[in-house]
Coordinates of C-alpha atoms and ligand atoms in Angstrom, one line a residue:
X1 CA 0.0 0.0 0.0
X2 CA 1.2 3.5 -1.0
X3 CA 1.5 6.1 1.4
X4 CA -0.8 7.9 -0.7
X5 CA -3.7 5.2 0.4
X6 CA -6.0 6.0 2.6
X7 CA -9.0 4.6 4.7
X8 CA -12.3 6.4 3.5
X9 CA -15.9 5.7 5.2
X10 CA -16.4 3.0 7.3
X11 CA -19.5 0.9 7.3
X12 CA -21.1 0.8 10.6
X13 CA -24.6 -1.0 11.3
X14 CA -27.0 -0.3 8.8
X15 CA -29.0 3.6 8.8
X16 CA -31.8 3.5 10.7
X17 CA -33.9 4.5 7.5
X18 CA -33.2 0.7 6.2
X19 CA -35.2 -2.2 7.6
X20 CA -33.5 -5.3 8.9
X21 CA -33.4 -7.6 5.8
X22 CA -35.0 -11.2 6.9
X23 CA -33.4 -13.9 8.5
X24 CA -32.6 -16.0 5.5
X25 CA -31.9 -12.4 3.7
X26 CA -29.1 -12.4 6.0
X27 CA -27.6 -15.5 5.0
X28 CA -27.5 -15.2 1.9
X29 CA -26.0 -11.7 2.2
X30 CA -23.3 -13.7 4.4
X31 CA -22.2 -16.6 2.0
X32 CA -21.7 -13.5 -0.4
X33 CA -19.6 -11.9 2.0
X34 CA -17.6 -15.0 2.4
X35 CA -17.2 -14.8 -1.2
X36 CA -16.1 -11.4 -1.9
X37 CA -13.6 -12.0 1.2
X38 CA -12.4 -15.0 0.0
X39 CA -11.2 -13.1 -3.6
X40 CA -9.7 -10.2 -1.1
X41 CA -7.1 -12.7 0.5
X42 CA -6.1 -14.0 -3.2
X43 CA -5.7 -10.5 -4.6
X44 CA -3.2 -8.8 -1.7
X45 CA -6.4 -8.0 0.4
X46 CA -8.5 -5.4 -1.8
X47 CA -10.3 -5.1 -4.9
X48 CA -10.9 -2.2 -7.2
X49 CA -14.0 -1.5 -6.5
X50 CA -15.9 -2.2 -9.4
X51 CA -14.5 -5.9 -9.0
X52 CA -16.3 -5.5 -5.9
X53 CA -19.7 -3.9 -7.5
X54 CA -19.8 -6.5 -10.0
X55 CA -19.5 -9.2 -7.6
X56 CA -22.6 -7.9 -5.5
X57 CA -24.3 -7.5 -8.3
X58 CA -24.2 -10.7 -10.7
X59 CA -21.4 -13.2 -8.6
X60 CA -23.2 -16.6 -10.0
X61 CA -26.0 -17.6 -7.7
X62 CA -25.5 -15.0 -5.2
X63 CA -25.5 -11.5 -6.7
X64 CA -28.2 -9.3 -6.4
X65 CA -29.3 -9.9 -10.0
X66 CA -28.1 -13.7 -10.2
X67 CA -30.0 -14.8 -7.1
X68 CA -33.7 -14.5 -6.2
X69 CA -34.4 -11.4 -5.0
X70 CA -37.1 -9.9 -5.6
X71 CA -35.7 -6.5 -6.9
X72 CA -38.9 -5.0 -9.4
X73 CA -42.3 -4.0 -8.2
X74 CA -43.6 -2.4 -5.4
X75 CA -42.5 -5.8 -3.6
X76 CA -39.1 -5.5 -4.7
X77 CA -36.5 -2.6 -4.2
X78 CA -37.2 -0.1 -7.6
X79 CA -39.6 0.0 -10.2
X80 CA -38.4 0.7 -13.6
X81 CA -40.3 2.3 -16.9
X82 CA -41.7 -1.1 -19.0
X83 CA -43.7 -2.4 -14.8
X84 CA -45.1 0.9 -14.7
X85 CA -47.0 0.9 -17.8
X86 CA -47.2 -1.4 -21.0
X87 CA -47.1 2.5 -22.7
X88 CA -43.7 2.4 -22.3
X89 CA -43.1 -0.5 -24.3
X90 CA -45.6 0.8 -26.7
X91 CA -44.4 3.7 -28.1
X92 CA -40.6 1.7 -28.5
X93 CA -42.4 -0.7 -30.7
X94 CA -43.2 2.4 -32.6
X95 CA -39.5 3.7 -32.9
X96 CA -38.7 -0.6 -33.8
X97 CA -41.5 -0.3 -36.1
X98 CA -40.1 2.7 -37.8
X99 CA -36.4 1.1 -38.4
X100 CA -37.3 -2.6 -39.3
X101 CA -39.9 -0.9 -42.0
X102 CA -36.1 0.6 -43.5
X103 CA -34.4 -2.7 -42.9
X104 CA -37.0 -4.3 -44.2
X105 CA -37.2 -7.0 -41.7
X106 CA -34.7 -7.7 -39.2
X107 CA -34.2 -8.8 -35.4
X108 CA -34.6 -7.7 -32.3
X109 CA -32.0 -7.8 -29.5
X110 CA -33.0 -6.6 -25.7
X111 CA -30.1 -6.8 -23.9
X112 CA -30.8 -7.0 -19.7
X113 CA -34.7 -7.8 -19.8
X114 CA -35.6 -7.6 -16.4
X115 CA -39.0 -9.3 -15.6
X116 CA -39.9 -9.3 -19.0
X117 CA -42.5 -6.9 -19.4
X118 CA -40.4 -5.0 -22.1
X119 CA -40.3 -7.8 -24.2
X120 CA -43.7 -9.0 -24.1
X121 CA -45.6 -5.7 -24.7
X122 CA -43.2 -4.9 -26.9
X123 CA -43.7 -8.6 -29.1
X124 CA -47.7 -7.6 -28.8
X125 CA -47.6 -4.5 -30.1
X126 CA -45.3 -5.1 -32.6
X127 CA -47.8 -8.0 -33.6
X128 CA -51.0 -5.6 -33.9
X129 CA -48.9 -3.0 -35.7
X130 CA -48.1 -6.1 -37.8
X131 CA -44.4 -5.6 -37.6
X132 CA -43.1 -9.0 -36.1
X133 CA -39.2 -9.0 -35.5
X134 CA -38.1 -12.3 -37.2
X135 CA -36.6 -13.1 -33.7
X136 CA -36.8 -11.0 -30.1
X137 CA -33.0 -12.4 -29.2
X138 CA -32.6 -12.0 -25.0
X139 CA -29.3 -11.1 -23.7
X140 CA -29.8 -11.5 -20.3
X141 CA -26.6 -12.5 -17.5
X142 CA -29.0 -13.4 -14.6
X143 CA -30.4 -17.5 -14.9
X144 CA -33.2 -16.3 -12.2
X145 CA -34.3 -13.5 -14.4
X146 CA -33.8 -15.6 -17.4
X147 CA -36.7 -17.7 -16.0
X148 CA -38.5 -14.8 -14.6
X149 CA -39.1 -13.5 -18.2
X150 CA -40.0 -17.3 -19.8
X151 CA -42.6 -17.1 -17.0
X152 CA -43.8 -13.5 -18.2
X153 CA -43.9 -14.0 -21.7
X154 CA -45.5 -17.5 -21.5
X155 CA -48.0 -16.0 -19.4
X156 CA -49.0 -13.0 -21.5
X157 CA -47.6 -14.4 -25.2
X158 CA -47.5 -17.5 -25.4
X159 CA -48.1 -17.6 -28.9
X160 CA -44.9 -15.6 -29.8
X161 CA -42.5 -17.2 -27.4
X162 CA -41.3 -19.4 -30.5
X163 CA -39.8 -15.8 -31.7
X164 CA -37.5 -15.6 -28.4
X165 CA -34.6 -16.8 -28.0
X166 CA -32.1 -16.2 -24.9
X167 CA -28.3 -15.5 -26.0
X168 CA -25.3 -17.3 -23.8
X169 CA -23.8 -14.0 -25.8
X170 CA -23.7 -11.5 -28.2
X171 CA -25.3 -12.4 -31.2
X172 CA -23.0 -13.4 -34.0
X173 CA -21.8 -11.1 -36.9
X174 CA -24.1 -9.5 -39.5
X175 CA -27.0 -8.6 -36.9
X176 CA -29.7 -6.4 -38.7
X177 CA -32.1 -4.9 -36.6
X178 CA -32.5 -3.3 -33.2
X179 CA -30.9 -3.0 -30.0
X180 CA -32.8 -2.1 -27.1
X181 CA -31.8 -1.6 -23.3
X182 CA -33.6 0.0 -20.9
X183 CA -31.6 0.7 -17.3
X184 CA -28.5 -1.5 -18.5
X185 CA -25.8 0.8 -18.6
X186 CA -26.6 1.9 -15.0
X187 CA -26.2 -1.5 -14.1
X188 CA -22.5 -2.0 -15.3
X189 CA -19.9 -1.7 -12.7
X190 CA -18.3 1.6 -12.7
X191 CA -14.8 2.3 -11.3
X192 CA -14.7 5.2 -8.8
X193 CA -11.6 8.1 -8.5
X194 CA -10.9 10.9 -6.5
X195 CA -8.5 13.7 -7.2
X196 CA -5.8 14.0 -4.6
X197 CA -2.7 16.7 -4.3
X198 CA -0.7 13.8 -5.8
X199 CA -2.7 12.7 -9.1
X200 CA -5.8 10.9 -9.9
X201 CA -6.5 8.0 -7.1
X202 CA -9.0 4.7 -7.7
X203 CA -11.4 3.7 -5.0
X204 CA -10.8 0.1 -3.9
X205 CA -12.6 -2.2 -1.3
X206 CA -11.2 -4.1 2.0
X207 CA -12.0 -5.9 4.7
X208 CA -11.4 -4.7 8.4
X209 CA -13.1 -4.7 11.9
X210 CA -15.7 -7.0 10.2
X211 CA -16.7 -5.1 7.3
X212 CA -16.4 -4.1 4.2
X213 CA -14.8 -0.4 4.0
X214 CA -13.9 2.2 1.0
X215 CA -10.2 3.0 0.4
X216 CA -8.4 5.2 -1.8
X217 CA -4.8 3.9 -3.6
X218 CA -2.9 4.2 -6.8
X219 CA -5.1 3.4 -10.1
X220 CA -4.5 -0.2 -11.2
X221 CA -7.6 0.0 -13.6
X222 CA -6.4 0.1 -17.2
X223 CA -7.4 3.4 -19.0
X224 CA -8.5 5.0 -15.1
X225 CA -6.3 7.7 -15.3
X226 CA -5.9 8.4 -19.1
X227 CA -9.6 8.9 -19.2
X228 CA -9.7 11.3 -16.0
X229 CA -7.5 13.6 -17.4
X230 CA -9.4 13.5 -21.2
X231 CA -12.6 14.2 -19.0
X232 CA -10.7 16.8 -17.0
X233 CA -9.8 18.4 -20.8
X234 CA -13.3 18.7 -21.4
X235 CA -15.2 19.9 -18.4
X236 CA -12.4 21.2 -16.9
X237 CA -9.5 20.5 -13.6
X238 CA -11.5 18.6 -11.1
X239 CA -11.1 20.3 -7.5
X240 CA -8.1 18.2 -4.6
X241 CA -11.0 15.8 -3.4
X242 CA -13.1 15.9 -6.1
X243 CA -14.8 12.2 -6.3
X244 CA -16.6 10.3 -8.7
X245 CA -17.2 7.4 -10.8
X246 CA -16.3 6.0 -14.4
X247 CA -18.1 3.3 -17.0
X248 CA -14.8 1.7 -18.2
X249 CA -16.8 -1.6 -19.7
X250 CA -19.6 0.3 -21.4
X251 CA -17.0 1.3 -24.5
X252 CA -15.9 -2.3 -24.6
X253 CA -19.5 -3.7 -24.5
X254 CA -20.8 -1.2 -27.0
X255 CA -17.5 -1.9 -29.6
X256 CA -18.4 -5.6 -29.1
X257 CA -22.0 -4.8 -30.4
X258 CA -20.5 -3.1 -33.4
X259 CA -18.5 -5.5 -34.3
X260 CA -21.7 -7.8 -34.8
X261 CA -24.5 -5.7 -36.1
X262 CA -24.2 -4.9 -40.3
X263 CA -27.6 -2.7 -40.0
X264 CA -29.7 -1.2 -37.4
X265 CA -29.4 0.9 -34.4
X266 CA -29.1 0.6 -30.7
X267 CA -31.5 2.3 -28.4
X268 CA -30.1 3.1 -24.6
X269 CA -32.7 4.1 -22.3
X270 CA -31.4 5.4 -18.7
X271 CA -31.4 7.8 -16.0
X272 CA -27.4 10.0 -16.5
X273 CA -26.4 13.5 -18.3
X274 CA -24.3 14.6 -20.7
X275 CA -20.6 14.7 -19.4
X276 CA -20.9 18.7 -18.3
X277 CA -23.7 17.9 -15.9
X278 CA -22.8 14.7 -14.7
X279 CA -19.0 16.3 -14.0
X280 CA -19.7 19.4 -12.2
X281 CA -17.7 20.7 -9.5
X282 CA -20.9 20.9 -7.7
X283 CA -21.7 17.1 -8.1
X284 CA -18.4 16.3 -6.1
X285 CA -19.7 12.6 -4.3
X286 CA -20.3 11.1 -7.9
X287 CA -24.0 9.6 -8.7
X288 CA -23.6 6.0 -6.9
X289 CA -26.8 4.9 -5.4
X290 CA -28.6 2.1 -3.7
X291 CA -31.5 1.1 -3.8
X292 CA -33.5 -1.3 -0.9
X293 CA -36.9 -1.7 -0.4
X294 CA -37.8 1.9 -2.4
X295 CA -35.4 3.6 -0.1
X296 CA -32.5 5.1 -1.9
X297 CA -28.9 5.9 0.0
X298 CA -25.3 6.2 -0.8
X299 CA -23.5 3.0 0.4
X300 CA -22.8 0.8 -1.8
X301 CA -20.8 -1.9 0.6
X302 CA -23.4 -2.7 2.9
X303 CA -26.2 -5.4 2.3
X304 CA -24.0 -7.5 -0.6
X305 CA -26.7 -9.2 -2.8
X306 CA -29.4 -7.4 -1.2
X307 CA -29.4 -4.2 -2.9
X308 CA -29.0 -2.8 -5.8
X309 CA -26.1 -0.5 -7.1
X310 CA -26.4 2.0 -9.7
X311 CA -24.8 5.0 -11.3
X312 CA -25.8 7.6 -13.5
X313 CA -24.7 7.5 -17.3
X314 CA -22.2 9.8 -18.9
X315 CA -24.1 9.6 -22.1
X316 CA -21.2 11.9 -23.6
X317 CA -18.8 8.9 -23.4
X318 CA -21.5 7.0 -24.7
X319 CA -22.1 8.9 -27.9
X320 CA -18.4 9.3 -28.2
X321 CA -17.6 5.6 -27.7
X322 CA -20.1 4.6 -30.5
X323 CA -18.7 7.0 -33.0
X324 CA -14.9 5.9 -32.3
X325 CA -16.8 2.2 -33.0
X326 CA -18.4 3.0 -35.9
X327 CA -21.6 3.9 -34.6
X328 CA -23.8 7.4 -36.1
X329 CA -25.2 9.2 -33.5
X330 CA -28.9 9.2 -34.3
X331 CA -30.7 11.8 -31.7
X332 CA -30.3 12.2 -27.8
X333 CA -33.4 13.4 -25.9
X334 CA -35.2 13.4 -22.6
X335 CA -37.4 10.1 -22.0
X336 CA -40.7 13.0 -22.1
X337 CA -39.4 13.9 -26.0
X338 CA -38.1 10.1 -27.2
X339 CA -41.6 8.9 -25.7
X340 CA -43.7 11.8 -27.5
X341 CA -42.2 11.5 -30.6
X342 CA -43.2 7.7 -30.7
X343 CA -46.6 8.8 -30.4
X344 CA -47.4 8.4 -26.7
X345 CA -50.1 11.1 -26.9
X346 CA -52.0 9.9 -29.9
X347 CA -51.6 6.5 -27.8
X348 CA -53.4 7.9 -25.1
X349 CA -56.2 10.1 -27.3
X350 CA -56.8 6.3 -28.8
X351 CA -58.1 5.1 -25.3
X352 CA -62.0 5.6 -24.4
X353 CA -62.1 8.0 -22.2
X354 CA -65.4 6.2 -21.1
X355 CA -63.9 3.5 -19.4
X356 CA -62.5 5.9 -16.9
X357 CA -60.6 3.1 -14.5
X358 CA -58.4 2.1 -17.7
X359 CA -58.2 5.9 -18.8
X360 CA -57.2 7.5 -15.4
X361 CA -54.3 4.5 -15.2
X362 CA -52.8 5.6 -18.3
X363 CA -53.3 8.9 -17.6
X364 CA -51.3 8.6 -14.2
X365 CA -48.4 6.1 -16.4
X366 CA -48.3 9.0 -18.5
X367 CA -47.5 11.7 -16.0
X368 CA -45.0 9.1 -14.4
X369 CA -42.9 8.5 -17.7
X370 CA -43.0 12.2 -18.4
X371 CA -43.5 14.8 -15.8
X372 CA -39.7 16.0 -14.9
X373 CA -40.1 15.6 -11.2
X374 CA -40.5 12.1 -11.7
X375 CA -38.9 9.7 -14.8
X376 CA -39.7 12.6 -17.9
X377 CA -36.4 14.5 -17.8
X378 CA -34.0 12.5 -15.2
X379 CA -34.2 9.3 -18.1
X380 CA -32.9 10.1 -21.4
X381 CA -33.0 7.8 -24.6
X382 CA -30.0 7.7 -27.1
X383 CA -29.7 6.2 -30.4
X384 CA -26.8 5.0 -32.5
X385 CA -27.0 3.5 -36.0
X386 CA -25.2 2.0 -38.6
X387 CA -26.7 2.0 -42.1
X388 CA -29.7 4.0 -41.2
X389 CA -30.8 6.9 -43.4
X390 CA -34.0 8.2 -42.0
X391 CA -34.6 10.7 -38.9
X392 CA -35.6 8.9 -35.8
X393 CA -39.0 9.6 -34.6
X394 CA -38.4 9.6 -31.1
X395 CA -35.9 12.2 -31.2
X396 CA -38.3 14.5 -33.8
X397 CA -39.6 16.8 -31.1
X398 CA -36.0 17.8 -30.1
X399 CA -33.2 16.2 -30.3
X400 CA -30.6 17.5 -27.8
X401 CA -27.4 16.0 -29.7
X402 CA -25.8 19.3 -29.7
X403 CA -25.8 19.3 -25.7
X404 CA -23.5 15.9 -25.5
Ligands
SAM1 C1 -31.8 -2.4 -13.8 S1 -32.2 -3.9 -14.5 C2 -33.3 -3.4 -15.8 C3 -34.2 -4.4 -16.3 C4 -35.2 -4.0 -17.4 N1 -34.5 -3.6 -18.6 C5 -36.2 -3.0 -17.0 O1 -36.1 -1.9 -17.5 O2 -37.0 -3.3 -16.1 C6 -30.7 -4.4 -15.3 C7 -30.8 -5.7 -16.1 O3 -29.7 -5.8 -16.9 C8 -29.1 -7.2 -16.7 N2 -27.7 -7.1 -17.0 C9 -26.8 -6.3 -16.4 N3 -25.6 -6.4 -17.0 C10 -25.8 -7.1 -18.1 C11 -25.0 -7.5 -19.3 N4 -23.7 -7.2 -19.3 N5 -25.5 -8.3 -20.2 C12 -26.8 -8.7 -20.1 N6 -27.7 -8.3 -19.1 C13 -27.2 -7.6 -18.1 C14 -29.6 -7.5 -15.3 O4 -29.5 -8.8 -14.9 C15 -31.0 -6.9 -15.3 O5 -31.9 -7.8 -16.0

């Protein structure tokens, strides 16, 4: 350990805010502990600390998305866009509509499908607007959830589930069609830094006084440091103590996918900011957040495998890591706009305003996906695109490109 090292927050007992996870909870949280500990002794006793976000999050069997925990719903810990209203999914069929009519056919690839809601609105209204993807390929890294969305989609589909198919990987080369995601990227492990007199520092994760605790060393990520200081050359020196976290794997993941698609694009859909926003000196702690039982905090090392761990997306580095891949940048807009300009208002003028109980629940969905103090302006959707001549209609409201 460099002198430079040095201990950060400790994790106490958990804040009073959080309730005591159940018995068996605990256990499980505990063999994942032993895990996690167990890679600490092999690797000189720490880990960098998205090593250690990625192992609470999808370690096989025990992570918080490759176990069974609960996570979506009101019974879970969040609730994301496609479980609050089938609209959602509706108004992306629309934009999939719009680019398999230019492909003339094609596939569909979600990658990280949650319960499956996405997938099975999506295959229905795809099917009533008479626009059936070939195949609705599933990229999905969590067996439980793998499972979860056969259960959905049997349920509600049944007679399309001969058009899914779930992927051990990415699909293979000459892919034409479209990629959708909705909250993936937030999910990827993200490596945290922190500006210290003496250079760029990585956060990394230990062991002591029988938990897990936050400590600051030397970088050993590849690409940590080079891409702090090509941030700091765009938004400007970061303050001595300045912290915040970085998506090293979402350039990787997203050259990977344009190595095997010839034609489509790739629609991203999460919560983050252009690289001005989501880098300003005011927004010194980083975006990291948990999320437990619809409580939100800050610490990501407590409860392993029973929360979940997100950050925000730099949708800059995004839109810059497709176009270094090969990717055109197709339109960037708030999830209010991308959502509008798939139609979710004529979507909403279609229902019968006589059968008030189904019109006042997509009237309240509605204000959910689009009012700005809730998912409207927080959530953005981006679109890249190889091969693709026409304007996207989710981003022909506005497109706020220019802002990335
Ligand atoms: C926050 S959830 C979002 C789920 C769903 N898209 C929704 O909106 O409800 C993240 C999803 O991505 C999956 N996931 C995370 N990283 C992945 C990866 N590299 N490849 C495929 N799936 C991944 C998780 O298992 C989970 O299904």
């Amino acid at each position: 350990m460099s002198s430079s090292q040095s201990p950060n927050r400790r994790v106490g007992p958990l804040p009073a805010e959080l309730p005591e996870p159940e018995p068996e909870a605990q256990e499980h949280s505990i063999r994942l502990i032993e895990l996690i500990r167990h890679e600490l002794a092999q690797s000189g006793g720490r880990m960098p600390f998205d090593r250690f976000m990625e192992l609470a999050l999808y370690a096989p069997g025990l992570g918080y998305y490759t176990a069974g925990a609960r996570k979506f719903g009101e019974a879970g810990d969040f609730v994301t866009a496609p479980e609050i209203s089938p609209l959602f999914a509706r108004c992306l069929a629309r934009q999939c509509q719009q680019l398999l009519e230019e492909l003339e056919g094609g596939d569909l690839l979600e990658v990280g499908a949650g319960t499956g809601a996405l997938a099975t609105d999506l295959l229905l209204e795809l099917e009533a607007l008479q626009k059936l993807p070939q195949h609705y390929f599933i990229l999905e890294v969590s067996p439980d959830l793998q499972q979860r969305q056969r259960e959905t989609l049997m349920a509600r589909a049944a007679h399309l589930i001969d058009r899914v198919e779930w992927l051990d990987a990415m699909p293979e080369p000459g892919f034409t069609g479209v990629v959708i995601a909705n909250e993936l990227l937030d999910a990827m492990p993200v490596s945290r830094f922190k500006m210290a007199e003496s250079g760029v520092q990585e956060g990394f994760v230990r062991w002591a006084d029988d938990a897990f605790e936050h400590y600051w060393g030397e970088s050993v990520s590849p690409g940590l440091v080079d891409t702090v200081a090509a941030l700091q050359e765009q938004v400007g020196r970061f303050d001595s103590g300045y912290e915040s976290e970085l998506n090293l794997r979402a350039g990787p993941w997203l050259q990977s996918l344009a190595q095997r698609i010839e034609r489509g694009a790739v629609v991203l859909i999460d919560y983050g900011y252009p690289c001005s926003e989501y880098y300003h000196p005011q927004r010194n702690m980083g975006t990291l957040m948990c999320h437990y039982r619809h409580r939100a905090h800050d610490e990501p090392l407590i409860l392993p495998g029973l929360q979940d761990i997100t950050a925000h997306v730099d949708f800059t580095a995004v839109a810059k890591a497709g176009l270094d891949v090969g990717f055109a940048l197709k339109g960037y807009a708030t999830q209010a706009h991308f959502l509008l300009g798939c139609g979710l208002d004529s979507l909403l003028m279609n229902s019968d305003p006589n059968d008030i109980k189904n019109h006042v629940t997509l009237m309240q969905a509605v204000k959910r996906l689009t009012m700005p103090t809730e998912m409207g302006e927080r959530f953005k959707a981006i679109a890249l695109s190889k091969g693709i001549e026409s304007s996207l209609i989710g981003f022909s409201l506005r497109d706020l490109s220019g802002r990335l």
